[in-house]
mmCIF file of C-alpha atoms in Angstrom:
data_model
loop_
_atom_site.group_PDB
_atom_site.id
_atom_site.type_symbol
_atom_site.label_atom_id
_atom_site.label_comp_id
_atom_site.label_asym_id
_atom_site.label_seq_id
_atom_site.Cartn_x
_atom_site.Cartn_y
_atom_site.Cartn_z
ATOM 1 C CA MET A 1 108.963 28.867 120.865
ATOM 2 C CA SER A 2 105.571 30.549 121.292
ATOM 3 C CA THR A 3 103.872 29.601 124.501
ATOM 4 C CA SER A 4 100.524 29.708 122.803
ATOM 5 C CA ASN A 5 101.435 26.598 120.882
ATOM 6 C CA ALA A 6 103.286 24.684 123.577
ATOM 7 C CA SER A 7 101.378 25.307 126.759
ATOM 8 C CA PRO A 8 98.085 23.503 126.013
ATOM 9 C CA ARG A 9 100.015 20.227 125.980
ATOM 10 C CA HIS A 10 100.566 20.669 129.730
ATOM 11 C CA VAL A 11 96.968 19.576 130.328
ATOM 12 C CA PRO A 12 96.815 15.751 130.478
ATOM 13 C CA PRO A 13 94.457 14.383 127.806
ATOM 14 C CA LEU A 14 92.137 12.584 130.243
ATOM 15 C CA LEU A 15 91.886 15.685 132.408
ATOM 16 C CA TRP A 16 91.067 17.779 129.348
ATOM 17 C CA LEU A 17 88.347 15.317 128.311
ATOM 18 C CA ALA A 18 86.863 15.433 131.810
ATOM 19 C CA VAL A 19 86.853 19.235 131.812
ATOM 20 C CA VAL A 20 85.142 19.419 128.418
ATOM 21 C CA VAL A 21 82.405 17.021 129.522
ATOM 22 C CA LEU A 22 81.836 18.304 133.066
ATOM 23 C CA VAL A 23 81.794 21.970 132.097
ATOM 24 C CA THR A 24 79.651 21.502 129.003
ATOM 25 C CA ILE A 25 77.084 19.303 130.719
ATOM 26 C CA ASN A 26 76.020 22.374 132.746
ATOM 27 C CA LEU A 27 74.971 24.425 129.721
ATOM 28 C CA ARG A 28 71.466 23.050 129.062
ATOM 29 C CA PRO A 29 69.697 21.577 132.155
ATOM 30 C CA PHE A 30 68.382 24.969 133.271
ATOM 31 C CA LEU A 31 66.652 25.253 129.863
ATOM 32 C CA THR A 32 65.284 21.744 129.419
ATOM 33 C CA ALA A 33 64.022 21.364 132.991
ATOM 34 C CA SER A 34 61.418 24.119 132.588
ATOM 35 C CA GLY A 35 59.333 22.618 129.760
ATOM 36 C CA PRO A 36 58.208 19.409 131.516
ATOM 37 C CA LEU A 37 57.365 21.465 134.623
ATOM 38 C CA GLY A 38 55.472 24.023 132.562
ATOM 39 C CA GLN A 39 52.032 23.278 133.967
ATOM 40 C CA ALA A 40 53.212 23.536 137.579
ATOM 41 C CA ILE A 41 55.158 26.728 136.839
ATOM 42 C CA GLN A 42 52.287 28.355 134.963
ATOM 43 C CA SER A 43 49.819 27.381 137.672
ATOM 44 C CA ALA A 44 52.008 28.855 140.427
ATOM 45 C CA THR A 45 53.109 32.021 138.621
ATOM 46 C CA GLY A 46 50.187 32.787 136.308
ATOM 47 C CA MET A 47 52.381 32.796 133.181
ATOM 48 C CA ASP A 48 50.633 32.524 129.823
ATOM 49 C CA LEU A 49 52.342 30.755 126.918
ATOM 50 C CA ARG A 50 53.960 33.888 125.539
ATOM 51 C CA THR A 51 55.403 34.826 128.932
ATOM 52 C CA PHE A 52 56.536 31.246 129.492
ATOM 53 C CA SER A 53 58.425 31.369 126.184
ATOM 54 C CA TRP A 54 60.707 33.994 127.757
ATOM 55 C CA LEU A 55 62.280 31.248 129.878
ATOM 56 C CA THR A 56 63.861 30.102 126.614
ATOM 57 C CA LEU A 57 63.867 33.346 124.612
ATOM 58 C CA LEU A 58 65.822 35.492 127.093
ATOM 59 C CA PRO A 59 68.677 33.103 127.927
ATOM 60 C CA MET A 60 69.165 32.152 124.281
ATOM 61 C CA ALA A 61 69.226 35.810 123.240
ATOM 62 C CA LEU A 62 71.769 36.501 125.975
ATOM 63 C CA MET A 63 73.777 33.457 124.849
ATOM 64 C CA GLY A 64 73.985 35.192 121.502
ATOM 65 C CA ALA A 65 74.857 38.658 122.731
ATOM 66 C CA GLY A 66 77.309 37.279 125.283
ATOM 67 C CA ALA A 67 79.057 35.083 122.737
ATOM 68 C CA TRP A 68 80.036 38.231 120.830
ATOM 69 C CA LEU A 69 81.799 39.438 123.969
ATOM 70 C CA ALA A 70 83.573 36.126 124.549
ATOM 71 C CA PRO A 71 86.761 36.915 122.554
ATOM 72 C CA SER A 72 87.226 40.163 124.498
ATOM 73 C CA ALA A 73 86.502 38.416 127.807
ATOM 74 C CA LEU A 74 89.013 35.729 126.937
ATOM 75 C CA GLN A 75 91.661 38.313 126.102
ATOM 76 C CA ARG A 76 91.067 40.333 129.276
ATOM 77 C CA LEU A 77 90.437 37.546 131.797
ATOM 78 C CA GLY A 78 92.168 34.524 130.334
ATOM 79 C CA ALA A 79 90.524 31.139 129.875
ATOM 80 C CA ARG A 80 90.742 30.128 133.531
ATOM 81 C CA ARG A 81 89.003 33.126 135.052
ATOM 82 C CA ALA A 82 86.504 33.502 132.201
ATOM 83 C CA ILE A 83 85.284 29.900 132.469
ATOM 84 C CA ALA A 84 85.201 30.049 136.274
ATOM 85 C CA PHE A 85 83.180 33.275 136.130
ATOM 86 C CA SER A 86 80.782 31.672 133.651
ATOM 87 C CA LEU A 87 80.207 28.651 135.867
ATOM 88 C CA CYS A 88 79.593 30.916 138.857
ATOM 89 C CA LEU A 89 76.899 32.778 136.911
ATOM 90 C CA ILE A 90 75.196 29.503 135.943
ATOM 91 C CA GLY A 91 75.389 28.221 139.516
ATOM 92 C CA LEU A 92 74.014 31.473 140.924
ATOM 93 C CA GLY A 93 71.153 31.491 138.435
ATOM 94 C CA CYS A 94 70.206 27.908 139.263
ATOM 95 C CA GLY A 95 70.517 28.434 143.028
ATOM 96 C CA LEU A 96 68.308 31.535 143.025
ATOM 97 C CA ARG A 97 65.491 29.490 141.537
ATOM 98 C CA LEU A 98 64.744 28.248 145.024
ATOM 99 C CA ALA A 99 63.091 31.642 145.403
ATOM 100 C CA GLY A 100 61.435 31.424 141.996
ATOM 101 C CA SER A 101 57.842 31.942 143.063
ATOM 102 C CA SER A 102 57.215 34.723 140.535
ATOM 103 C CA SER A 103 57.518 34.918 136.771
ATOM 104 C CA TRP A 104 59.992 37.808 136.828
ATOM 105 C CA MET A 105 62.324 35.897 139.159
ATOM 106 C CA LEU A 106 62.313 32.820 136.935
ATOM 107 C CA ILE A 107 62.953 34.884 133.823
ATOM 108 C CA ALA A 108 65.756 36.800 135.561
ATOM 109 C CA THR A 109 67.470 33.610 136.718
ATOM 110 C CA ALA A 110 67.151 32.169 133.208
ATOM 111 C CA GLY A 111 68.879 35.301 131.933
ATOM 112 C CA LEU A 112 71.655 34.950 134.500
ATOM 113 C CA CYS A 113 72.278 31.362 133.415
ATOM 114 C CA GLY A 114 72.211 32.446 129.784
ATOM 115 C CA CYS A 115 74.972 34.996 130.408
ATOM 116 C CA GLY A 116 77.168 32.302 131.933
ATOM 117 C CA VAL A 117 76.490 29.849 129.130
ATOM 118 C CA ALA A 118 77.315 32.496 126.517
ATOM 119 C CA LEU A 119 80.918 32.867 127.636
ATOM 120 C CA VAL A 120 81.543 29.120 127.793
ATOM 121 C CA GLN A 121 80.034 28.558 124.337
ATOM 122 C CA GLY A 122 81.997 31.454 122.916
ATOM 123 C CA ILE A 123 85.326 30.331 124.385
ATOM 124 C CA PHE A 124 85.348 26.521 124.394
ATOM 125 C CA PRO A 125 85.389 25.807 120.620
ATOM 126 C CA GLY A 126 88.581 27.865 120.206
ATOM 127 C CA LEU A 127 90.141 26.179 123.225
ATOM 128 C CA ILE A 128 89.272 22.782 121.773
ATOM 129 C CA LYS A 129 90.888 23.630 118.437
ATOM 130 C CA ARG A 130 94.011 24.835 120.285
ATOM 131 C CA GLN A 131 94.195 21.948 122.739
ATOM 132 C CA SER A 132 93.239 19.200 120.246
ATOM 133 C CA PRO A 133 94.353 20.529 116.831
ATOM 134 C CA HIS A 134 94.423 17.090 115.204
ATOM 135 C CA ASN A 135 91.107 15.901 116.657
ATOM 136 C CA VAL A 136 88.842 18.897 116.213
ATOM 137 C CA ALA A 137 85.863 17.013 114.734
ATOM 138 C CA PRO A 138 85.639 14.225 117.367
ATOM 139 C CA MET A 139 86.315 16.696 120.199
ATOM 140 C CA MET A 140 83.563 18.991 118.943
ATOM 141 C CA GLY A 141 81.379 15.898 118.813
ATOM 142 C CA LEU A 142 82.203 15.206 122.455
ATOM 143 C CA TYR A 143 81.496 18.834 123.352
ATOM 144 C CA SER A 144 78.146 18.802 121.513
ATOM 145 C CA GLY A 145 77.238 15.391 122.917
ATOM 146 C CA ALA A 146 77.865 16.565 126.470
ATOM 147 C CA LEU A 147 75.805 19.685 125.730
ATOM 148 C CA MET A 148 72.822 17.631 124.612
ATOM 149 C CA GLY A 149 73.388 15.055 127.345
ATOM 150 C CA GLY A 150 73.026 17.782 129.936
ATOM 151 C CA GLY A 151 69.744 18.697 128.305
ATOM 152 C CA ALA A 152 68.566 15.100 128.653
ATOM 153 C CA LEU A 153 69.389 15.116 132.353
ATOM 154 C CA GLY A 154 67.463 18.318 132.932
ATOM 155 C CA ALA A 155 64.375 17.097 131.104
ATOM 156 C CA GLN A 156 64.312 13.729 132.883
ATOM 157 C CA ILE A 157 65.510 14.347 136.426
ATOM 158 C CA SER A 158 63.667 17.567 137.294
ATOM 159 C CA PRO A 159 60.147 16.172 136.723
ATOM 160 C CA LEU A 160 61.186 12.979 138.532
ATOM 161 C CA ALA A 161 62.308 15.119 141.486
ATOM 162 C CA VAL A 162 58.842 16.674 141.636
ATOM 163 C CA GLN A 163 57.333 13.187 141.521
ATOM 164 C CA TRP A 164 59.567 12.247 144.474
ATOM 165 C CA GLY A 165 58.123 15.111 146.526
ATOM 166 C CA TRP A 166 60.452 18.022 145.750
ATOM 167 C CA SER A 167 58.965 21.444 145.029
ATOM 168 C CA TRP A 168 59.254 22.579 141.424
ATOM 169 C CA GLN A 169 61.552 25.375 142.629
ATOM 170 C CA ALA A 170 63.946 22.837 144.152
ATOM 171 C CA ALA A 171 63.730 20.688 141.022
ATOM 172 C CA LEU A 172 64.967 23.664 139.006
ATOM 173 C CA ALA A 173 67.588 24.748 141.551
ATOM 174 C CA MET A 174 69.172 21.302 141.849
ATOM 175 C CA TRP A 175 71.309 22.005 138.767
ATOM 176 C CA VAL A 176 73.683 24.035 140.887
ATOM 177 C CA ILE A 177 75.173 20.672 141.988
ATOM 178 C CA PRO A 178 76.975 19.735 138.730
ATOM 179 C CA VAL A 179 78.281 23.303 138.550
ATOM 180 C CA LEU A 180 79.949 22.837 141.929
ATOM 181 C CA VAL A 181 81.521 19.611 140.644
ATOM 182 C CA ALA A 182 82.872 21.174 137.439
ATOM 183 C CA LEU A 183 84.181 24.440 138.897
ATOM 184 C CA PRO A 184 87.241 23.216 140.854
ATOM 185 C CA LEU A 185 88.260 20.766 138.129
ATOM 186 C CA ALA A 186 88.068 23.439 135.430
ATOM 187 C CA TRP A 187 89.985 25.902 137.626
ATOM 188 C CA HIS A 188 92.771 23.350 138.113
ATOM 189 C CA ALA A 189 92.984 22.169 134.490
ATOM 190 C CA LEU A 190 92.851 25.600 132.900
ATOM 191 C CA GLY A 191 95.413 26.800 135.405
ATOM 192 C CA LEU A 192 97.822 24.330 133.812
ATOM 193 C CA MET A 193 97.564 26.249 130.579
ATOM 194 C CA GLN A 194 100.235 28.898 130.685
ATOM 195 C CA ALA A 195 98.593 30.777 127.817
ATOM 196 C CA THR A 196 94.994 31.678 127.027
ATOM 197 C CA SER A 197 93.396 30.990 123.694
ATOM 198 C CA THR A 198 94.481 34.426 122.525
ATOM 199 C CA ALA A 199 97.882 35.182 121.100
ATOM 200 C CA PRO A 200 100.472 36.163 123.736
ATOM 201 C CA ARG A 201 101.136 39.825 124.337
ATOM 202 C CA PRO A 202 104.566 41.154 123.472
ATOM 203 C CA LYS A 203 106.901 41.840 126.370
ATOM 204 C CA GLY A 204 106.276 45.556 126.126
ATOM 205 C CA GLY A 205 102.642 45.007 127.103
ATOM 206 C CA THR A 206 101.154 46.131 123.810
ATOM 207 C CA ALA A 207 98.023 44.562 122.466
ATOM 208 C CA ALA A 208 98.001 41.300 120.562
ATOM 209 C CA PRO A 209 98.080 41.512 116.775
ATOM 210 C CA ALA A 210 94.889 42.770 115.253
ATOM 211 C CA ALA A 211 94.393 39.513 113.370
ATOM 212 C CA ALA A 212 94.266 37.613 116.638
ATOM 213 C CA SER A 213 92.237 39.933 118.817
ATOM 214 C CA ASP A 214 90.129 42.059 116.443
ATOM 215 C CA THR A 215 86.948 40.476 115.104
ATOM 216 C CA GLY A 216 85.981 43.478 112.975
ATOM 217 C CA TRP A 217 87.460 41.947 109.830
ATOM 218 C CA LEU A 218 85.307 38.851 110.355
ATOM 219 C CA MET A 219 82.175 40.991 110.462
ATOM 220 C CA ARG A 220 83.085 42.317 107.015
ATOM 221 C CA ARG A 221 83.017 38.834 105.485
ATOM 222 C CA GLY A 222 79.798 37.687 103.859
ATOM 223 C CA ARG A 223 80.552 34.116 104.908
ATOM 224 C CA THR A 224 80.401 35.117 108.584
ATOM 225 C CA TRP A 225 76.851 36.362 108.119
ATOM 226 C CA LEU A 226 75.856 33.288 106.120
ATOM 227 C CA LEU A 227 77.139 31.052 108.914
ATOM 228 C CA LEU A 228 75.324 33.182 111.483
ATOM 229 C CA LEU A 229 72.020 33.101 109.598
ATOM 230 C CA SER A 230 72.159 29.372 108.890
ATOM 231 C CA PHE A 231 73.118 28.454 112.445
ATOM 232 C CA GLY A 232 70.430 30.709 113.917
ATOM 233 C CA VAL A 233 67.570 29.450 111.763
ATOM 234 C CA MET A 234 68.644 25.834 112.298
ATOM 235 C CA ASN A 235 69.023 26.220 116.068
ATOM 236 C CA GLY A 236 65.550 27.740 116.321
ATOM 237 C CA GLY A 237 64.270 24.185 115.958
ATOM 238 C CA TYR A 238 66.170 23.155 119.080
ATOM 239 C CA ALA A 239 64.908 26.180 121.021
ATOM 240 C CA SER A 240 61.300 25.479 120.051
ATOM 241 C CA THR A 241 61.609 21.800 120.891
ATOM 242 C CA VAL A 242 63.060 22.560 124.320
ATOM 243 C CA ALA A 243 60.340 25.102 125.027
ATOM 244 C CA TRP A 244 57.264 23.403 123.600
ATOM 245 C CA LEU A 245 57.656 19.650 123.078
ATOM 246 C CA ALA A 246 56.682 18.758 126.664
ATOM 247 C CA PRO A 247 53.788 21.283 126.905
ATOM 248 C CA PHE A 248 52.581 20.085 123.471
ATOM 249 C CA TYR A 249 52.325 16.480 124.595
ATOM 250 C CA GLN A 250 50.761 17.518 127.898
ATOM 251 C CA THR A 251 47.874 18.897 125.825
ATOM 252 C CA HIS A 252 47.580 15.308 124.530
ATOM 253 C CA GLY A 253 47.097 14.038 128.087
ATOM 254 C CA TRP A 254 50.712 13.174 128.944
ATOM 255 C CA THR A 255 52.008 13.778 132.455
ATOM 256 C CA ALA A 256 55.009 15.968 133.288
ATOM 257 C CA THR A 257 57.165 12.880 133.833
ATOM 258 C CA GLN A 258 56.046 11.233 130.586
ATOM 259 C CA SER A 259 56.619 14.371 128.518
ATOM 260 C CA GLY A 260 59.929 14.953 130.289
ATOM 261 C CA SER A 261 60.981 11.418 129.401
ATOM 262 C CA LEU A 262 60.233 12.121 125.733
ATOM 263 C CA VAL A 263 62.364 15.290 125.858
ATOM 264 C CA ALA A 264 65.090 13.243 127.541
ATOM 265 C CA ILE A 265 64.922 10.563 124.819
ATOM 266 C CA LEU A 266 65.136 13.268 122.179
ATOM 267 C CA SER A 267 68.102 14.810 124.020
ATOM 268 C CA ILE A 268 69.877 11.453 124.279
ATOM 269 C CA ALA A 269 69.421 11.013 120.525
ATOM 270 C CA GLN A 270 70.805 14.529 120.111
ATOM 271 C CA ALA A 271 73.831 13.654 122.224
ATOM 272 C CA ALA A 272 74.507 10.421 120.343
ATOM 273 C CA SER A 273 74.197 12.120 116.970
ATOM 274 C CA ALA A 274 76.255 15.118 118.087
ATOM 275 C CA LEU A 275 79.007 12.727 119.127
ATOM 276 C CA ALA A 276 78.849 10.480 116.065
ATOM 277 C CA MET A 277 78.229 12.847 113.171
ATOM 278 C CA PRO A 278 81.499 14.834 113.377
ATOM 279 C CA ALA A 279 83.460 11.587 113.603
ATOM 280 C CA LEU A 280 81.701 10.242 110.507
ATOM 281 C CA ALA A 281 82.097 13.554 108.692
ATOM 282 C CA ALA A 282 85.823 13.663 109.576
ATOM 283 C CA ARG A 283 86.515 11.278 106.676
ATOM 284 C CA SER A 284 86.004 14.167 104.252
ATOM 285 C CA THR A 285 86.633 17.905 104.381
ATOM 286 C CA ASP A 286 83.212 18.411 102.784
ATOM 287 C CA ARG A 287 80.678 18.147 105.600
ATOM 288 C CA ARG A 288 77.657 19.122 103.471
ATOM 289 C CA PRO A 289 76.214 15.645 102.787
ATOM 290 C CA TRP A 290 76.112 14.934 106.518
ATOM 291 C CA VAL A 291 74.579 18.302 107.364
ATOM 292 C CA LEU A 292 71.901 17.804 104.699
ATOM 293 C CA ALA A 293 71.128 14.353 106.109
ATOM 294 C CA THR A 294 70.550 15.834 109.569
ATOM 295 C CA LEU A 295 68.335 18.561 108.124
ATOM 296 C CA LEU A 296 66.202 15.924 106.377
ATOM 297 C CA MET A 297 65.802 14.200 109.748
ATOM 298 C CA GLN A 298 64.601 17.490 111.218
ATOM 299 C CA ILE A 299 62.067 17.985 108.436
ATOM 300 C CA ALA A 300 60.736 14.457 108.974
ATOM 301 C CA GLY A 301 60.594 14.933 112.750
ATOM 302 C CA PHE A 302 58.769 18.272 112.667
ATOM 303 C CA ALA A 303 56.348 16.967 110.037
ATOM 304 C CA GLY A 304 55.643 14.017 112.329
ATOM 305 C CA LEU A 305 54.849 16.364 115.213
ATOM 306 C CA ALA A 306 52.517 18.369 112.976
ATOM 307 C CA TRP A 307 50.567 15.554 111.339
ATOM 308 C CA TRP A 308 51.116 12.319 113.283
ATOM 309 C CA PRO A 309 52.063 13.319 116.868
ATOM 310 C CA ASP A 310 50.564 10.208 118.473
ATOM 311 C CA ALA A 311 51.959 7.724 115.953
ATOM 312 C CA PHE A 312 55.307 6.433 117.222
ATOM 313 C CA PRO A 313 56.196 9.549 119.271
ATOM 314 C CA THR A 314 59.342 7.924 120.660
ATOM 315 C CA LEU A 315 60.659 6.991 117.222
ATOM 316 C CA ASN A 316 59.811 10.442 115.924
ATOM 317 C CA GLY A 317 61.604 12.016 118.891
ATOM 318 C CA ILE A 318 64.713 9.940 118.156
ATOM 319 C CA VAL A 319 64.729 10.967 114.486
ATOM 320 C CA LEU A 320 64.221 14.631 115.349
ATOM 321 C CA GLY A 321 66.839 14.490 118.099
ATOM 322 C CA MET A 322 69.400 12.941 115.761
ATOM 323 C CA GLY A 323 68.744 15.682 113.246
ATOM 324 C CA LEU A 324 69.026 18.511 115.760
ATOM 325 C CA GLY A 325 72.073 17.200 117.599
ATOM 326 C CA GLY A 326 74.065 16.158 114.556
ATOM 327 C CA CYS A 327 73.375 19.406 112.740
ATOM 328 C CA PHE A 328 74.455 21.504 115.736
ATOM 329 C CA SER A 329 77.795 19.759 116.147
ATOM 330 C CA LEU A 330 78.487 19.734 112.404
ATOM 331 C CA PHE A 331 77.888 23.474 112.197
ATOM 332 C CA MET A 332 80.418 23.997 114.973
ATOM 333 C CA VAL A 333 82.956 21.964 112.991
ATOM 334 C CA VAL A 334 82.157 23.779 109.738
ATOM 335 C CA ALA A 335 82.777 27.151 111.389
ATOM 336 C CA LEU A 336 86.123 25.968 112.771
ATOM 337 C CA ASP A 337 87.047 24.537 109.353
ATOM 338 C CA HIS A 338 86.953 27.978 107.773
ATOM 339 C CA LEU A 339 90.161 29.288 109.362
ATOM 340 C CA PRO A 340 93.453 27.554 110.290
ATOM 341 C CA SER A 341 94.258 29.736 113.316
ATOM 342 C CA PRO A 342 92.592 28.525 116.563
ATOM 343 C CA THR A 343 92.171 32.138 117.686
ATOM 344 C CA GLN A 344 90.552 33.267 114.459
ATOM 345 C CA ALA A 345 88.436 30.123 114.132
ATOM 346 C CA GLY A 346 87.283 30.484 117.732
ATOM 347 C CA ALA A 347 86.340 34.112 117.112
ATOM 348 C CA LEU A 348 84.378 33.150 113.987
ATOM 349 C CA ASN A 349 82.609 30.411 115.940
ATOM 350 C CA ALA A 350 81.746 32.897 118.698
ATOM 351 C CA LEU A 351 80.315 35.359 116.177
ATOM 352 C CA MET A 352 78.277 32.606 114.520
ATOM 353 C CA GLN A 353 76.879 31.499 117.865
ATOM 354 C CA GLY A 354 76.302 35.064 118.973
ATOM 355 C CA GLY A 355 74.022 36.149 116.167
ATOM 356 C CA GLY A 356 72.724 32.630 115.712
ATOM 357 C CA PHE A 357 71.416 32.269 119.241
ATOM 358 C CA ILE A 358 69.737 35.669 119.038
ATOM 359 C CA LEU A 359 67.872 34.481 115.935
ATOM 360 C CA ALA A 360 67.153 31.088 117.516
ATOM 361 C CA ALA A 361 65.706 32.784 120.604
ATOM 362 C CA LEU A 362 62.865 34.166 118.502
ATOM 363 C CA ALA A 363 61.640 30.732 117.392
ATOM 364 C CA PRO A 364 59.769 29.733 120.605
ATOM 365 C CA TRP A 365 58.071 33.134 120.665
ATOM 366 C CA ILE A 366 57.109 32.800 116.995
ATOM 367 C CA MET A 367 55.595 29.392 117.743
ATOM 368 C CA ALA A 368 53.616 30.862 120.638
ATOM 369 C CA GLN A 369 52.332 33.588 118.320
ATOM 370 C CA LEU A 370 51.362 31.053 115.648
ATOM 371 C CA LEU A 371 49.539 28.991 118.252
ATOM 372 C CA GLN A 372 47.720 32.091 119.475
ATOM 373 C CA LEU A 373 46.699 33.093 115.936
ATOM 374 C CA SER A 374 45.790 29.679 114.525
ATOM 375 C CA GLY A 375 44.698 27.820 117.646
ATOM 376 C CA SER A 376 46.769 24.835 116.505
ATOM 377 C CA TRP A 377 50.299 23.558 117.072
ATOM 378 C CA ILE A 378 50.485 22.327 113.473
ATOM 379 C CA THR A 379 51.472 25.718 112.050
ATOM 380 C CA GLY A 380 54.389 26.054 114.468
ATOM 381 C CA TRP A 381 55.843 22.631 113.763
ATOM 382 C CA LEU A 382 55.482 23.130 110.002
ATOM 383 C CA TYR A 383 57.230 26.480 110.373
ATOM 384 C CA GLN A 384 60.198 24.652 111.905
ATOM 385 C CA ALA A 385 60.199 22.065 109.102
ATOM 386 C CA SER A 386 60.265 24.891 106.554
ATOM 387 C CA ALA A 387 63.134 26.569 108.406
ATOM 388 C CA ALA A 388 65.184 23.362 108.181
ATOM 389 C CA ALA A 389 64.518 23.231 104.431
ATOM 390 C CA VAL A 390 65.753 26.822 104.025
ATOM 391 C CA VAL A 391 68.967 25.993 105.897
ATOM 392 C CA GLY A 392 69.467 23.042 103.578
ATOM 393 C CA MET A 393 69.448 25.374 100.583
ATOM 394 C CA LEU A 394 71.882 27.767 102.271
ATOM 395 C CA MET A 395 74.166 24.886 103.202
ATOM 396 C CA LEU A 396 74.856 24.088 99.545
ATOM 397 C CA ARG A 397 77.125 27.151 99.458
ATOM 398 C CA PHE A 398 79.536 25.782 102.075
ATOM 399 C CA ASN A 399 82.093 24.252 99.717
ATOM 400 C CA PRO A 400 85.373 23.730 101.630
ATOM 401 C CA ARG A 401 87.416 24.512 98.514
ATOM 402 C CA HIS A 402 86.180 28.095 98.763
ATOM 403 C CA TYR A 403 86.747 28.654 102.498
ATOM 404 C CA ALA A 404 90.062 30.477 102.067
ATOM 405 C CA SER A 405 88.752 32.874 99.424
ATOM 406 C CA ALA A 406 85.526 33.428 101.383
ATOM 407 C CA MET A 407 87.393 34.483 104.515
ATOM 408 C CA ARG A 408 90.696 35.900 103.212
ATOM 409 C CA ALA A 409 91.998 35.796 106.792
ATOM 410 C CA PRO A 410 94.929 38.081 107.690
ATOM 411 C CA GLU A 411 98.137 36.410 108.742
ATOM 412 C CA LEU A 412 99.187 36.119 112.395
ATOM 413 C CA HIS A 413 102.617 37.636 113.032
#
């Protein structure tokens, strides 16, 4: 019997759930903590809005580029060492923010965290499909919910820490703590897996079959690029919200704590929707109606920010958060749906995230440019609403009956 199929069962289910949550919860606080502290950071470092956008732009771009390297890293290092290395990068990036008194240091640490996040995001979906083959949708919901939940913690706790008397540098660096909690647990659990998420090498030491290890054939599929484009444009809304929602409301007289609380509420709604939507969509192989529903929520939320920002901001944040979180997790499921092999599906997911996050990284910068040119936030929020509408039109092409012909995946031997 192939060890690649049998070994994941050696990880107890509760331990696997704990690893998914505790590792994933570290992937967003370093991003969401910066926005509510924007005024303090800009005052101390002299950043303008365009420079400040690099705290989101750079790590998200690196998340994209790094995700493309994730299948190779997984093959060379194995899941255990790759995830441990990723967590160490995130922890180092967060810890170095204690010395973040300059803009270049903050941007560099954001980039370091982004590199660590990239490997986890590129590896975990494939591991989830391998470890939980009959529960992919709810497990991806759990993964996405933990991702957004970590964002809520960052947005809420960091500004509260400043209110309690911490320096803003310490409030950013504190996110090394959950990394230190997750690292030993992940090392232990992944050590129980006797095989990585790649196909096992033959005894002679030759490389794994090209279908398992080579992603070149995926790059030659039009569907891969359609997934990448749709995911990137959609996720630009999340990147812009993380970067600019708190600073936007601070221009309306809100404090750092108040604006951070709104980002946290939005992130909690994201987490709840990310957890629930895949479970609801699991009743059918066609996820499109659910994805379109989440995109409509995004359009409504961004329109609310543009035209009625002070009318029911909490309700609007919940609607927008549900749209962003549910859409993210559903896209992860849709990518995994395209291929039956966990290795191939994980590689497709990594490619989608790779190019997608590079595209998404541009959105906060585009919003800063629109603000600079127009003098108003309205144009930026309407740009995001339009982007969600475009993704909705692209999503109509994702008919599950055509997945096999769209991919024409080679067989594993």
